[in-house]
Amino acid sequence: MKPIKTIITCFLVALLAVSCEDYLDPINEVPIANDVSKPQVTINFPEEGEPVVDTVALVTVKLVATDDIELGSVVIQLDGAQVASFNSFKDYRRAVIECQCEVADGDHTLTVVATDKTGKTSDPKSVSFKKITGEGYIPMDGEALYFSFNDNYLDFISGEEAGIVGSPGFAEGKVKSAYAGATDAYLTFPATEVMTDEFSVAFWYKINATPPRGGILAISPPGDSRNSGLRMFHENSGDNQNLGLNFGIGEVEVWMNPFVTIPPTQDWMHIAITISTTHAAIYVDGAVVKEQDIDAKISWANCTSISIGSGMPNFGYWEHYSDLSLYDEMHMFTRALTGSEVYSLYSVK
């Protein structure tokens, strides 16, 4: 029996050898390829032109670096200074990197350069962004938009930055810094967040009576139409300034003009407008200065955008162009505020 086993074993080995030779591809050694291409870099975060908002002074950089053969290093620079570098990678051809960098508030440029093992360097990849560090903001009930204007034009509820027309700026505000109007300048924001049956806005305002007329806040349809939307403005009245409000309720327009008359040297004042489905009231420094019943709810027909600091582009007629005044701590709501809520906003100084 032993010789038979040996014969069978040898036969099987021979059969396997024939099978491998006849039916399977031979295993050939693959030579290492030539390193032809320079590395490539993609920055996924921050995004070009987008603000980075957080409660801490850190930015999480997210990027991907690739090479055709093997990466050697990845270097991250902030405003020209190196802040991080990497030279060890699990996947030597593709590195997915996330790292936190300490970044002060303001405008910055992030640049990433990758180098492969043969010394070829990627084209520098850069993004520009603004870092905004602020306390976590908890909105009030029904609050849709909040602009602090602390050296930024950010809505702290949506996290989106207002559109900027022209070259507005910042100045010393009622609370930290404030929006400072400029000729042919204003901010824009989509109106969809506030287009409900009720509306309120509250903010600090310091008037600049030059030019003598200007738009303050406009959510208005195109053309000379005032049966929908809302328009707030200032106009000269002798040596003083009138502040007025107009809004549309569908079939007619409502005027509350002036709701206050002030000298051109007026210091900071707190203004709040509240419009329910049946009543409108305007507060200055926490107290009602004008109110009236209305026959229908406010209409937003054909309104698409909010303009802050000008009547433009839809309420530029009657010379309600850009306003060179100062604005601070602006809140907008999808409901009518109570008197006590208005006073609470006024009391935060």
Short mmCIF file of C-alpha atoms in Angstrom, two decimals:
data_model
loop_
_atom_site.label_atom_id
_atom_site.label_comp_id
_atom_site.label_asym_id
_atom_site.label_seq_id
_atom_site.Cartn_x
_atom_site.Cartn_y
_atom_site.Cartn_z
CA MET A 1 0.00 0.00 0.00
CA LYS A 2 2.84 2.38 0.71
CA PRO A 3 4.15 2.45 -2.87
CA ILE A 4 0.63 3.09 -4.18
CA LYS A 5 0.27 6.16 -1.86
CA THR A 6 3.57 7.50 -3.09
CA ILE A 7 2.54 7.06 -6.72
CA ILE A 8 -0.80 8.85 -6.12
CA THR A 9 0.91 11.76 -4.32
CA CYS A 10 3.41 12.22 -7.10
CA PHE A 11 0.63 12.09 -9.69
CA LEU A 12 -1.32 14.83 -7.89
CA VAL A 13 1.73 17.06 -7.65
CA ALA A 14 2.41 16.58 -11.33
CA LEU A 15 -1.22 17.30 -12.19
CA LEU A 16 -1.14 20.53 -10.20
CA ALA A 17 2.05 21.56 -11.91
CA VAL A 18 0.47 21.01 -15.32
CA SER A 19 -2.68 22.86 -14.27
CA CYS A 20 -0.75 25.90 -13.13
CA GLU A 21 1.26 25.92 -16.30
CA ASP A 22 -1.74 25.53 -18.61
CA TYR A 23 -4.53 27.52 -16.97
CA LEU A 24 -3.12 30.29 -14.66
CA ASP A 25 -1.20 33.42 -15.57
CA PRO A 26 2.37 33.34 -14.40
CA ILE A 27 3.36 35.70 -11.57
CA ASN A 28 5.74 38.26 -12.92
CA GLU A 29 7.65 40.88 -10.97
CA VAL A 30 6.32 44.42 -11.58
CA PRO A 31 9.07 47.02 -11.73
CA ILE A 32 8.64 50.26 -9.75
CA ALA A 33 7.21 52.94 -12.03
CA ASN A 34 8.96 56.19 -12.74
CA ASP A 35 7.81 59.17 -10.70
CA VAL A 36 6.42 61.37 -13.47
CA SER A 37 3.81 63.73 -11.97
CA LYS A 38 4.06 66.32 -9.24
CA PRO A 39 1.67 66.00 -6.26
CA GLN A 40 -1.84 67.46 -6.29
CA VAL A 41 -3.62 69.21 -3.40
CA THR A 42 -7.34 69.82 -2.79
CA ILE A 43 -8.46 71.99 0.16
CA ASN A 44 -11.97 71.01 1.30
CA PHE A 45 -12.14 73.40 4.29
CA PRO A 46 -12.02 76.36 4.75
CA GLU A 47 -13.84 77.30 1.56
CA GLU A 48 -12.79 80.21 -0.62
CA GLY A 49 -14.44 83.45 0.49
CA GLU A 50 -16.61 81.81 3.18
CA PRO A 51 -16.46 82.93 6.84
CA VAL A 52 -15.43 80.40 9.48
CA VAL A 53 -17.49 80.93 12.62
CA ASP A 54 -16.87 79.18 15.91
CA THR A 55 -16.86 79.81 19.63
CA VAL A 56 -13.12 79.02 19.78
CA ALA A 57 -10.13 80.51 17.96
CA LEU A 58 -9.50 77.33 15.98
CA VAL A 59 -10.05 76.28 12.38
CA THR A 60 -10.17 72.61 11.34
CA VAL A 61 -8.27 72.40 8.05
CA LYS A 62 -9.41 69.55 5.77
CA LEU A 63 -7.41 68.61 2.67
CA VAL A 64 -6.39 65.76 0.37
CA ALA A 65 -2.90 65.39 -1.11
CA THR A 66 -2.09 62.81 -3.81
CA ASP A 67 0.95 61.65 -5.79
CA ASP A 68 1.47 59.12 -8.57
CA ILE A 69 4.18 57.23 -6.61
CA GLU A 70 4.80 58.41 -3.04
CA LEU A 71 4.20 61.54 -0.99
CA GLY A 72 7.10 62.95 0.97
CA SER A 73 5.59 65.84 2.91
CA VAL A 74 2.60 68.19 3.20
CA VAL A 75 3.12 71.68 4.60
CA ILE A 76 0.33 74.06 5.74
CA GLN A 77 0.93 77.81 5.92
CA LEU A 78 -1.27 80.56 7.33
CA ASP A 79 -0.57 84.03 5.97
CA GLY A 80 2.89 82.87 4.85
CA ALA A 81 3.94 81.25 8.14
CA GLN A 82 4.11 77.46 8.56
CA VAL A 83 1.56 76.16 11.07
CA ALA A 84 1.68 72.39 10.41
CA SER A 85 3.60 69.75 8.44
CA PHE A 86 3.22 66.00 7.80
CA ASN A 87 5.75 63.44 6.48
CA SER A 88 4.25 60.09 7.44
CA PHE A 89 1.20 58.70 5.66
CA LYS A 90 -0.76 55.42 5.93
CA ASP A 91 -1.55 55.58 2.23
CA TYR A 92 1.66 56.82 0.67
CA ARG A 93 -0.10 57.94 -2.53
CA ARG A 94 -3.16 59.63 -1.00
CA ALA A 95 -3.20 61.53 2.30
CA VAL A 96 -6.49 62.67 3.83
CA ILE A 97 -5.52 65.25 6.44
CA GLU A 98 -7.54 67.04 9.13
CA CYS A 99 -5.78 69.29 11.62
CA GLN A 100 -6.73 72.16 13.88
CA CYS A 101 -4.89 75.47 13.58
CA GLU A 102 -5.16 78.40 15.95
CA VAL A 103 -6.46 81.37 13.95
CA ALA A 104 -7.16 84.91 15.16
CA ASP A 105 -10.24 86.79 14.01
CA GLY A 106 -9.92 88.55 10.69
CA ASP A 107 -9.03 87.86 7.06
CA HIS A 108 -6.54 85.09 6.33
CA THR A 109 -4.97 83.09 3.51
CA LEU A 110 -4.32 79.37 3.95
CA THR A 111 -1.74 77.76 1.62
CA VAL A 112 -0.87 74.05 1.25
CA VAL A 113 2.16 72.61 -0.59
CA ALA A 114 2.88 68.88 -1.07
CA THR A 115 6.25 67.39 -2.04
CA ASP A 116 6.89 63.84 -3.29
CA LYS A 117 9.83 61.54 -2.50
CA THR A 118 11.75 62.69 -5.57
CA GLY A 119 11.46 66.36 -4.59
CA LYS A 120 8.75 67.43 -7.02
CA THR A 121 6.47 70.06 -5.45
CA SER A 122 2.81 70.70 -6.06
CA ASP A 123 1.47 74.03 -7.23
CA PRO A 124 0.65 75.97 -4.05
CA LYS A 125 -3.08 75.69 -3.29
CA SER A 126 -4.58 78.66 -1.41
CA VAL A 127 -7.95 79.78 -0.03
CA SER A 128 -8.89 83.11 1.52
CA PHE A 129 -11.39 83.22 4.38
CA LYS A 130 -12.49 85.27 7.38
CA LYS A 131 -12.34 83.85 10.91
CA ILE A 132 -15.05 84.99 13.32
CA THR A 133 -14.94 83.90 16.94
CA GLY A 134 -18.01 84.63 19.03
CA GLU A 135 -20.00 83.36 21.92
CA GLY A 136 -22.60 80.79 21.03
CA TYR A 137 -25.71 82.83 20.30
CA ILE A 138 -29.09 81.52 21.48
CA PRO A 139 -31.89 83.18 19.46
CA MET A 140 -35.03 84.52 21.08
CA ASP A 141 -38.35 82.91 20.23
CA GLY A 142 -39.17 83.67 16.60
CA GLU A 143 -35.83 85.37 15.95
CA ALA A 144 -34.85 84.87 12.31
CA LEU A 145 -31.75 87.07 11.84
CA TYR A 146 -29.15 88.60 14.15
CA PHE A 147 -26.32 90.87 13.01
CA SER A 148 -23.93 91.92 15.77
CA PHE A 149 -21.75 93.94 13.32
CA ASN A 150 -18.71 93.15 15.47
CA ASP A 151 -16.26 93.59 12.60
CA ASN A 152 -18.33 91.24 10.45
CA TYR A 153 -21.55 91.15 8.43
CA LEU A 154 -22.59 87.69 9.65
CA ASP A 155 -26.06 86.52 10.58
CA PHE A 156 -25.32 84.50 13.72
CA ILE A 157 -28.48 82.40 13.36
CA SER A 158 -28.04 81.05 9.84
CA GLY A 159 -24.25 81.36 9.86
CA GLU A 160 -24.44 83.13 6.48
CA GLU A 161 -22.75 86.42 5.70
CA ALA A 162 -24.74 89.30 4.23
CA GLY A 163 -24.01 90.32 0.66
CA ILE A 164 -21.91 93.47 0.46
CA VAL A 165 -22.54 96.22 -2.08
CA GLY A 166 -19.93 98.95 -2.32
CA SER A 167 -17.47 99.54 0.51
CA PRO A 168 -19.17 99.88 3.89
CA GLY A 169 -17.03 99.71 7.02
CA PHE A 170 -17.02 99.54 10.79
CA ALA A 171 -16.80 102.13 13.56
CA GLU A 172 -17.04 102.24 17.32
CA GLY A 173 -20.47 100.88 18.15
CA LYS A 174 -22.96 100.80 20.95
CA VAL A 175 -21.71 97.29 21.70
CA LYS A 176 -18.15 96.75 20.42
CA SER A 177 -18.10 97.77 16.74
CA ALA A 178 -20.93 98.87 14.43
CA TYR A 179 -21.81 98.88 10.74
CA ALA A 180 -20.73 102.20 9.22
CA GLY A 181 -22.57 103.21 6.07
CA ALA A 182 -20.77 104.62 3.05
CA THR A 183 -21.74 106.24 -0.24
CA ASP A 184 -23.27 103.70 -2.66
CA ALA A 185 -22.90 100.95 -0.05
CA TYR A 186 -25.31 98.64 1.75
CA LEU A 187 -25.86 95.04 2.86
CA THR A 188 -28.26 92.53 1.35
CA PHE A 189 -29.78 89.31 2.65
CA PRO A 190 -32.53 86.98 1.36
CA ALA A 191 -35.94 88.02 2.69
CA THR A 192 -37.38 84.51 2.84
CA GLU A 193 -36.49 84.09 6.52
CA VAL A 194 -38.72 87.01 7.62
CA MET A 195 -41.61 86.85 5.16
CA THR A 196 -44.33 85.70 7.57
CA ASP A 197 -47.62 87.18 8.78
CA GLU A 198 -45.88 89.14 11.54
CA PHE A 199 -42.57 91.01 11.62
CA SER A 200 -40.32 92.83 14.07
CA VAL A 201 -36.92 94.47 13.89
CA ALA A 202 -34.86 96.05 16.68
CA PHE A 203 -31.46 97.74 16.47
CA TRP A 204 -29.25 100.58 17.68
CA TYR A 205 -28.95 103.56 15.34
CA LYS A 206 -26.74 106.67 15.31
CA ILE A 207 -27.77 109.05 12.55
CA ASN A 208 -25.54 110.82 10.07
CA ALA A 209 -27.67 113.60 8.59
CA THR A 210 -25.42 113.85 5.52
CA PRO A 211 -26.81 113.21 2.99
CA PRO A 212 -30.11 114.70 4.20
CA ARG A 213 -32.15 111.70 2.92
CA GLY A 214 -31.42 108.00 3.04
CA GLY A 215 -32.86 104.53 3.24
CA ILE A 216 -32.38 102.70 6.53
CA LEU A 217 -34.05 99.33 5.98
CA ALA A 218 -35.93 98.13 2.90
CA ILE A 219 -37.73 94.88 2.08
CA SER A 220 -39.45 96.18 -1.00
CA PRO A 221 -40.73 94.97 -4.39
CA PRO A 222 -39.23 96.37 -7.59
CA GLY A 223 -40.62 99.63 -8.92
CA ASP A 224 -42.62 102.42 -7.33
CA SER A 225 -44.88 100.02 -5.43
CA ARG A 226 -45.62 100.19 -1.71
CA ASN A 227 -48.65 97.92 -1.21
CA SER A 228 -46.27 95.23 -0.09
CA GLY A 229 -42.99 95.11 1.78
CA LEU A 230 -41.49 97.51 4.29
CA ARG A 231 -39.43 100.69 4.02
CA MET A 232 -37.71 102.68 6.77
CA PHE A 233 -35.95 105.97 6.00
CA HIS A 234 -34.76 109.36 7.23
CA GLU A 235 -35.45 112.77 5.67
CA ASN A 236 -34.43 116.30 6.60
CA SER A 237 -37.03 118.55 8.22
CA GLY A 238 -35.54 122.00 8.63
CA ASP A 239 -32.61 121.62 11.00
CA ASN A 240 -33.81 118.20 12.19
CA GLN A 241 -34.31 114.72 10.79
CA ASN A 242 -37.58 112.81 10.50
CA LEU A 243 -37.50 109.03 10.75
CA GLY A 244 -40.39 107.35 8.95
CA LEU A 245 -41.88 103.95 8.16
CA ASN A 246 -44.02 102.69 5.30
CA PHE A 247 -45.32 99.15 4.73
CA GLY A 248 -47.93 97.49 2.53
CA ILE A 249 -50.87 95.34 3.57
CA GLY A 250 -52.08 94.20 0.15
CA GLU A 251 -54.66 96.70 -1.08
CA VAL A 252 -53.20 99.80 0.59
CA GLU A 253 -50.00 101.14 2.11
CA VAL A 254 -49.56 102.25 5.72
CA TRP A 255 -47.58 105.35 6.68
CA MET A 256 -46.13 106.03 10.12
CA ASN A 257 -44.19 109.12 9.19
CA PRO A 258 -42.56 110.64 11.02
CA PHE A 259 -42.47 108.37 14.02
CA VAL A 260 -39.77 110.52 15.61
CA THR A 261 -37.99 113.82 14.86
CA ILE A 262 -34.40 114.15 16.06
CA PRO A 263 -31.52 116.61 15.79
CA PRO A 264 -28.67 115.71 13.41
CA THR A 265 -26.40 115.38 16.46
CA GLN A 266 -28.56 112.65 17.99
CA ASP A 267 -26.50 110.06 19.86
CA TRP A 268 -27.24 106.33 19.79
CA MET A 269 -30.94 105.49 19.91
CA HIS A 270 -32.66 102.12 20.07
CA ILE A 271 -35.41 101.57 17.47
CA ALA A 272 -37.88 98.70 17.38
CA ILE A 273 -40.73 98.10 14.92
CA THR A 274 -43.34 95.44 15.66
CA ILE A 275 -46.13 94.53 13.22
CA SER A 276 -48.79 91.94 14.07
CA THR A 277 -51.74 91.01 11.85
CA THR A 278 -53.83 93.79 13.41
CA HIS A 279 -51.48 96.33 14.99
CA ALA A 280 -48.20 98.17 14.36
CA ALA A 281 -46.06 99.89 16.99
CA ILE A 282 -42.73 101.71 16.92
CA TYR A 283 -40.50 102.05 19.99
CA VAL A 284 -37.62 104.43 20.61
CA ASP A 285 -35.37 103.70 23.59
CA GLY A 286 -37.81 101.12 24.88
CA ALA A 287 -40.95 103.28 24.82
CA VAL A 288 -43.78 103.47 22.25
CA VAL A 289 -43.60 106.62 20.13
CA LYS A 290 -46.22 105.74 17.50
CA GLU A 291 -48.78 102.95 17.02
CA GLN A 292 -51.92 102.22 15.04
CA ASP A 293 -54.30 99.42 14.15
CA ILE A 294 -54.08 97.95 10.64
CA ASP A 295 -56.80 96.33 8.53
CA ALA A 296 -54.78 93.39 7.22
CA LYS A 297 -51.51 91.57 7.74
CA ILE A 298 -48.33 92.81 6.07
CA SER A 299 -47.89 91.66 2.47
CA TRP A 300 -44.56 90.46 1.08
CA ALA A 301 -45.71 90.14 -2.55
CA ASN A 302 -42.76 90.33 -4.99
CA CYS A 303 -40.25 90.98 -2.19
CA THR A 304 -37.05 88.96 -2.40
CA SER A 305 -34.28 90.70 -0.47
CA ILE A 306 -33.48 92.82 2.56
CA SER A 307 -31.38 95.97 2.18
CA ILE A 308 -29.65 97.35 5.28
CA GLY A 309 -28.20 100.85 5.13
CA SER A 310 -29.96 101.94 1.93
CA GLY A 311 -33.27 101.92 0.11
CA MET A 312 -31.52 100.50 -2.95
CA PRO A 313 -32.12 98.73 -5.20
CA ASN A 314 -35.94 98.86 -4.96
CA PHE A 315 -36.60 101.90 -2.75
CA GLY A 316 -34.05 104.33 -4.12
CA TYR A 317 -36.69 106.72 -5.37
CA TRP A 318 -37.28 109.97 -3.45
CA GLU A 319 -33.49 109.98 -2.88
CA HIS A 320 -33.57 107.14 -0.35
CA TYR A 321 -30.09 106.06 -1.30
CA SER A 322 -27.28 104.83 0.95
CA ASP A 323 -27.26 105.93 4.57
CA LEU A 324 -23.94 106.95 6.17
CA SER A 325 -25.25 106.34 9.69
CA LEU A 326 -24.12 103.69 12.20
CA TYR A 327 -26.05 100.47 12.95
CA ASP A 328 -25.51 97.98 15.75
CA GLU A 329 -27.05 94.82 17.25
CA MET A 330 -29.80 94.27 14.66
CA HIS A 331 -32.42 91.57 15.38
CA MET A 332 -35.27 90.52 13.06
CA PHE A 333 -38.23 88.35 14.06
CA THR A 334 -41.11 86.48 12.46
CA ARG A 335 -43.52 87.68 15.14
CA ALA A 336 -44.56 90.86 16.91
CA LEU A 337 -42.52 91.57 20.04
CA THR A 338 -44.11 92.57 23.31
CA GLY A 339 -43.25 95.83 25.01
CA SER A 340 -41.27 94.01 27.70
CA GLU A 341 -39.24 92.15 25.05
CA VAL A 342 -38.43 95.41 23.28
CA TYR A 343 -37.35 96.95 26.58
CA SER A 344 -35.12 93.94 27.30
CA LEU A 345 -33.33 94.40 23.97
CA TYR A 346 -32.96 98.11 24.69
CA SER A 347 -31.55 97.37 28.16
CA VAL A 348 -28.67 95.29 26.78
CA LYS A 349 -26.14 98.07 26.31
#
